[in-house]
PDB file of C-alpha atoms and ligand atoms in Angstrom:
ATOM      1  CA  MET A  21     -29.018  88.784  54.234  1.00  0.00           C
ATOM      2  CA  SER A  22     -29.310  84.886  55.462  1.00  0.00           C
ATOM      3  CA  ASN A  23     -27.117  81.415  54.476  1.00  0.00           C
ATOM      4  CA  ALA A  24     -28.827  78.964  52.962  1.00  0.00           C
ATOM      5  CA  GLU A  25     -27.854  76.062  50.654  1.00  0.00           C
ATOM      6  CA  CYS A  26     -27.763  75.784  46.625  1.00  0.00           C
ATOM      7  CA  SER A  27     -30.398  73.352  45.607  1.00  0.00           C
ATOM      8  CA  ALA A  28     -28.437  72.313  42.283  1.00  0.00           C
ATOM      9  CA  CYS A  29     -24.661  72.385  44.135  1.00  0.00           C
ATOM     10  CA  GLY A  30     -25.553  72.314  48.418  1.00  0.00           C
ATOM     11  CA  ALA A  31     -23.233  74.565  48.464  1.00  0.00           C
ATOM     12  CA  PRO A  32     -24.020  76.838  51.209  1.00  0.00           C
ATOM     13  CA  ALA A  33     -25.490  80.289  49.741  1.00  0.00           C
ATOM     14  CA  ARG A  34     -26.526  83.707  49.983  1.00  0.00           C
ATOM     15  CA  VAL A  35     -29.783  85.589  49.937  1.00  0.00           C
ATOM     16  CA  ILE A  36     -29.937  88.566  47.847  1.00  0.00           C
ATOM     17  CA  CYS A  37     -32.769  90.354  46.732  1.00  0.00           C
ATOM     18  CA  GLY A  38     -33.846  90.689  43.157  1.00  0.00           C
ATOM     19  CA  ASN A  39     -35.156  90.363  39.565  1.00  0.00           C
ATOM     20  CA  TYR A  40     -36.827  86.696  38.284  1.00  0.00           C
ATOM     21  CA  GLU A  41     -37.434  85.825  35.173  1.00  0.00           C
ATOM     22  CA  PHE A  42     -40.119  82.858  36.259  1.00  0.00           C
ATOM     23  CA  VAL A  43     -40.291  80.787  33.214  1.00  0.00           C
ATOM     24  CA  GLU A  44     -41.093  78.213  35.759  1.00  0.00           C
ATOM     25  CA  SER A  45     -44.641  79.333  34.464  1.00  0.00           C
ATOM     26  CA  GLY A  46     -44.635  78.668  31.255  1.00  0.00           C
ATOM     27  CA  LEU A  47     -44.235  81.334  29.867  1.00  0.00           C
ATOM     28  CA  ASN A  48     -41.137  83.155  28.867  1.00  0.00           C
ATOM     29  CA  ARG A  49     -42.369  86.405  29.351  1.00  0.00           C
ATOM     30  CA  VAL A  50     -42.200  87.159  33.144  1.00  0.00           C
ATOM     31  CA  THR A  51     -40.374  88.925  35.482  1.00  0.00           C
ATOM     32  CA  LEU A  52     -40.873  88.378  39.094  1.00  0.00           C
ATOM     33  CA  GLN A  53     -39.371  92.161  40.874  1.00  0.00           C
ATOM     34  CA  GLY A  54     -37.660  92.390  43.878  1.00  0.00           C
ATOM     35  CA  ILE A  55     -38.030  88.562  44.919  1.00  0.00           C
ATOM     36  CA  GLU A  56     -35.770  86.797  47.534  1.00  0.00           C
ATOM     37  CA  LEU A  57     -33.224  84.329  45.999  1.00  0.00           C
ATOM     38  CA  ILE A  58     -30.706  82.238  47.123  1.00  0.00           C
ATOM     39  CA  ASP A  59     -27.962  82.994  45.122  1.00  0.00           C
ATOM     40  CA  CYS A  60     -24.495  80.782  44.322  1.00  0.00           C
ATOM     41  CA  ASP A  61     -21.774  82.108  43.961  1.00  0.00           C
ATOM     42  CA  LYS A  62     -20.396  78.326  43.516  1.00  0.00           C
ATOM     43  CA  CYS A  63     -22.589  77.094  40.245  1.00  0.00           C
ATOM     44  CA  GLY A  64     -24.309  80.849  39.650  1.00  0.00           C
ATOM     45  CA  ASN A  65     -27.597  78.742  40.485  1.00  0.00           C
ATOM     46  CA  GLN A  66     -30.064  81.309  41.476  1.00  0.00           C
ATOM     47  CA  ASP A  67     -33.405  79.526  43.285  1.00  0.00           C
ATOM     48  CA  PRO A  68     -36.416  82.013  43.622  1.00  0.00           C
ATOM     49  CA  ILE A  69     -38.204  81.774  47.268  1.00  0.00           C
ATOM     50  CA  ILE A  70     -41.574  82.835  46.362  1.00  0.00           C
ATOM     51  CA  PRO A  71     -43.689  82.856  49.354  1.00  0.00           C
ATOM     52  CA  HIS A  72     -47.706  83.147  48.344  1.00  0.00           C
ATOM     53  CA  VAL A  73     -47.648  81.459  44.892  1.00  0.00           C
ATOM     54  CA  ASN A  74     -51.386  80.998  44.258  1.00  0.00           C
ATOM     55  CA  ASP A  75     -51.412  85.044  44.855  1.00  0.00           C
ATOM     56  CA  LEU A  76     -48.671  85.331  42.232  1.00  0.00           C
ATOM     57  CA  MET A  77     -50.247  82.712  40.216  1.00  0.00           C
ATOM     58  CA  ARG A  78     -53.406  84.949  40.109  1.00  0.00           C
ATOM     59  CA  ALA A  79     -51.204  87.913  39.420  1.00  0.00           C
ATOM     60  CA  LEU A  80     -50.006  86.174  36.567  1.00  0.00           C
ATOM     61  CA  ALA A  81     -53.377  84.043  35.115  1.00  0.00           C
ATOM     62  CA  ARG A  82     -55.712  87.972  35.186  1.00  0.00           C
ATOM     63  CA  ALA A  83     -52.404  90.597  33.458  1.00  0.00           C
ATOM     64  CA  VAL A  84     -52.793  87.527  30.691  1.00  0.00           C
ATOM     65  CA  VAL A  85     -56.356  88.047  30.008  1.00  0.00           C
ATOM     66  CA  CYS A  86     -55.800  90.985  30.351  1.00  0.00           C
ATOM     67  CA  GLN A  87     -53.685  92.268  28.374  1.00  0.00           C
ATOM     68  CA  PRO A  88     -53.412  94.494  25.387  1.00  0.00           C
ATOM     69  CA  TYR A  89     -52.237  91.893  22.422  1.00  0.00           C
ATOM     70  CA  ARG A  90     -53.845  88.744  21.377  1.00  0.00           C
ATOM     71  CA  LEU A  91     -53.146  85.454  23.272  1.00  0.00           C
ATOM     72  CA  GLN A  92     -50.692  83.716  22.241  1.00  0.00           C
ATOM     73  CA  GLY A  93     -49.845  79.573  22.011  1.00  0.00           C
ATOM     74  CA  GLN A  94     -48.075  79.812  25.460  1.00  0.00           C
ATOM     75  CA  GLU A  95     -50.494  81.963  26.776  1.00  0.00           C
ATOM     76  CA  VAL A  96     -53.587  79.680  25.742  1.00  0.00           C
ATOM     77  CA  ARG A  97     -51.779  77.062  26.919  1.00  0.00           C
ATOM     78  CA  PHE A  98     -50.443  78.593  30.174  1.00  0.00           C
ATOM     79  CA  LEU A  99     -54.622  79.716  30.861  1.00  0.00           C
ATOM     80  CA  ARG A 100     -55.645  75.935  30.008  1.00  0.00           C
ATOM     81  CA  LYS A 101     -53.590  74.703  33.138  1.00  0.00           C
ATOM     82  CA  TYR A 102     -54.827  77.864  35.042  1.00  0.00           C
ATOM     83  CA  LEU A 103     -58.167  76.463  34.341  1.00  0.00           C
ATOM     84  CA  GLY A 104     -56.353  72.901  35.366  1.00  0.00           C
ATOM     85  CA  MET A 105     -57.425  71.117  32.193  1.00  0.00           C
ATOM     86  CA  ASN A 106     -56.164  69.040  30.150  1.00  0.00           C
ATOM     87  CA  GLY A 107     -56.297  70.113  26.170  1.00  0.00           C
ATOM     88  CA  GLU A 108     -59.152  67.204  25.541  1.00  0.00           C
ATOM     89  CA  ALA A 109     -61.237  69.126  28.025  1.00  0.00           C
ATOM     90  CA  PHE A 110     -60.776  72.648  27.149  1.00  0.00           C
ATOM     91  CA  ALA A 111     -60.696  72.053  23.285  1.00  0.00           C
ATOM     92  CA  ARG A 112     -64.302  70.572  24.558  1.00  0.00           C
ATOM     93  CA  LEU A 113     -65.114  73.959  26.315  1.00  0.00           C
ATOM     94  CA  LEU A 114     -63.842  75.388  23.350  1.00  0.00           C
ATOM     95  CA  HIS A 115     -66.540  74.402  20.586  1.00  0.00           C
ATOM     96  CA  ILE A 116     -63.054  73.227  18.454  1.00  0.00           C
ATOM     97  CA  ASP A 117     -61.218  70.062  17.924  1.00  0.00           C
ATOM     98  CA  LYS A 118     -57.861  68.858  20.231  1.00  0.00           C
ATOM     99  CA  THR A 119     -55.444  69.343  17.210  1.00  0.00           C
ATOM    100  CA  THR A 120     -56.418  73.528  17.038  1.00  0.00           C
ATOM    101  CA  LEU A 121     -55.357  73.692  20.276  1.00  0.00           C
ATOM    102  CA  SER A 122     -52.533  71.639  20.317  1.00  0.00           C
ATOM    103  CA  LYS A 123     -51.975  74.315  17.110  1.00  0.00           C
ATOM    104  CA  TRP A 124     -52.764  77.395  18.920  1.00  0.00           C
ATOM    105  CA  GLU A 125     -50.041  75.851  22.081  1.00  0.00           C
ATOM    106  CA  ASN A 126     -47.458  75.322  19.874  1.00  0.00           C
ATOM    107  CA  ASP A 127     -48.021  78.645  17.397  1.00  0.00           C
ATOM    108  CA  ARG A 128     -48.725  76.640  14.346  1.00  0.00           C
ATOM    109  CA  GLN A 129     -52.376  78.636  14.165  1.00  0.00           C
ATOM    110  CA  GLU A 130     -53.289  82.251  14.948  1.00  0.00           C
ATOM    111  CA  VAL A 131     -56.096  82.098  17.384  1.00  0.00           C
ATOM    112  CA  GLY A 132     -58.612  84.310  16.454  1.00  0.00           C
ATOM    113  CA  GLU A 133     -60.114  86.991  17.875  1.00  0.00           C
ATOM    114  CA  GLN A 134     -63.490  86.041  19.168  1.00  0.00           C
ATOM    115  CA  SER A 135     -61.559  82.671  20.406  1.00  0.00           C
ATOM    116  CA  ASP A 136     -58.871  84.374  22.217  1.00  0.00           C
ATOM    117  CA  ARG A 137     -62.148  86.952  23.518  1.00  0.00           C
ATOM    118  CA  LEU A 138     -63.297  83.260  24.466  1.00  0.00           C
ATOM    119  CA  ILE A 139     -60.619  81.724  26.349  1.00  0.00           C
ATOM    120  CA  ARG A 140     -60.117  85.242  28.182  1.00  0.00           C
ATOM    121  CA  MET A 141     -64.008  85.029  29.718  1.00  0.00           C
ATOM    122  CA  TYR A 142     -63.377  80.880  30.479  1.00  0.00           C
ATOM    123  CA  ALA A 143     -60.661  81.879  32.344  1.00  0.00           C
ATOM    124  CA  LEU A 144     -61.999  84.914  34.063  1.00  0.00           C
ATOM    125  CA  VAL A 145     -65.355  82.775  35.081  1.00  0.00           C
ATOM    126  CA  LEU A 146     -63.510  79.641  35.996  1.00  0.00           C
ATOM    127  CA  GLY A 147     -60.449  79.844  37.182  1.00  0.00           C
ATOM    128  CA  GLU A 148     -59.155  80.777  41.128  1.00  0.00           C
ATOM    129  CA  GLY A 149     -59.999  84.090  42.417  1.00  0.00           C
ATOM    130  CA  LEU A 150     -61.193  85.596  38.916  1.00  0.00           C
ATOM    131  CA  GLN A 151     -64.820  86.079  39.401  1.00  0.00           C
ATOM    132  CA  GLN A 152     -64.779  89.516  41.477  1.00  0.00           C
ATOM    133  CA  GLU A 153     -63.149  91.061  39.150  1.00  0.00           C
ATOM    134  CA  GLN A 154     -65.265  89.865  35.699  1.00  0.00           C
ATOM    135  CA  ARG A 155     -66.757  93.192  34.783  1.00  0.00           C
ATOM    136  CA  GLN A 156     -63.532  96.033  35.526  1.00  0.00           C
ATOM    137  CA  VAL A 157     -61.602  93.255  33.336  1.00  0.00           C
ATOM    138  CA  VAL A 158     -63.971  92.848  30.386  1.00  0.00           C
ATOM    139  CA  GLN A 159     -65.568  96.416  30.608  1.00  0.00           C
ATOM    140  CA  ASP A 160     -62.131  98.182  30.461  1.00  0.00           C
ATOM    141  CA  CYS A 161     -59.539  95.875  29.550  1.00  0.00           C
ATOM    142  CA  PHE A 162     -61.644  94.589  26.575  1.00  0.00           C
ATOM    143  CA  PRO A 163     -62.227  97.322  24.885  1.00  0.00           C
ATOM    144  CA  ARG A 164     -58.161  97.880  24.248  1.00  0.00           C
ATOM    145  CA  ILE A 165     -56.359  94.124  23.323  1.00  0.00           C
ATOM    146  CA  GLY A 166     -55.947  94.728  19.578  1.00  0.00           C
ATOM    147  CA  ASP A 167     -55.126  93.416  16.590  1.00  0.00           C
ATOM    148  CA  SER A 168     -51.024  92.488  17.123  1.00  0.00           C
ATOM    149  CA  THR A 169     -49.589  89.468  18.181  1.00  0.00           C
ATOM    150  CA  ARG A 170     -46.975  92.038  19.656  1.00  0.00           C
ATOM    151  CA  SER A 171     -44.995  89.698  23.058  1.00  0.00           C
ATOM    152  CA  VAL A 172     -45.375  91.110  25.746  1.00  0.00           C
ATOM    153  CA  ARG A 173     -43.127  90.820  28.649  1.00  0.00           C
ATOM    154  CA  VAL A 174     -44.815  90.592  32.243  1.00  0.00           C
ATOM    155  CA  TRP A 175     -43.539  92.267  35.378  1.00  0.00           C
ATOM    156  CA  ILE A 176     -44.912  90.835  38.339  1.00  0.00           C
ATOM    157  CA  ASN A 177     -43.901  93.276  41.954  1.00  0.00           C
ATOM    158  CA  SER A 178     -43.963  90.432  44.454  1.00  0.00           C
ATOM    159  CA  SER A 179     -44.470  92.474  46.951  1.00  0.00           C
ATOM    160  CA  THR A 180     -47.822  94.091  46.404  1.00  0.00           C
ATOM    161  CA  MET A 181     -48.305  92.370  42.904  1.00  0.00           C
ATOM    162  CA  ALA A 182     -49.026  94.894  41.059  1.00  0.00           C
ATOM    163  CA  TYR A 183     -48.276  93.869  36.622  1.00  0.00           C
ATOM    164  CA  SER A 184     -47.347  96.034  34.541  1.00  0.00           C
ATOM    165  CA  TYR A 185     -46.382  95.620  30.710  1.00  0.00           C
ATOM    166  CA  ALA A 186     -43.601  96.032  28.604  1.00  0.00           C
TER     167      ALA A 186
HETATM  168 ZN1  LIG B 993     -24.793  75.442  43.787  1.00  0.00          ZN
END
């Protein structure tokens, strides 16, 4: 256990190991497991220490692309951002109106099943570090995509970057 400083109140804080709700990803259902946290007794703030952020974001992108339920708004937005695209560029790529994309991203319209696959395909083809997994993902994960839009939680082990759904 080492010492650190709280980013919120500046008080001395402990470094502990725990789980962290990774809302900074833009997804509200991601838990990082076994991560170091700067834990402040004084104000209750917790800051994660994320050592390999690129590896983590890639694991998360893969988890979203492989999720066995239809993509919801926040997941579409996450994948678009993973590709470093703004709404206009991504809408053009998908050959849709950008207001349609905006409705998808804000859960005001359901993403169609073919568009769902297309978004995942673009992520696999253009997403940083995902190319070598294309064949396996399309063959193994795509057939398991269900028709329902259940919200799924992603758990990522922050040492191995292995992920699971719950
Ligand atoms: Zn504090």
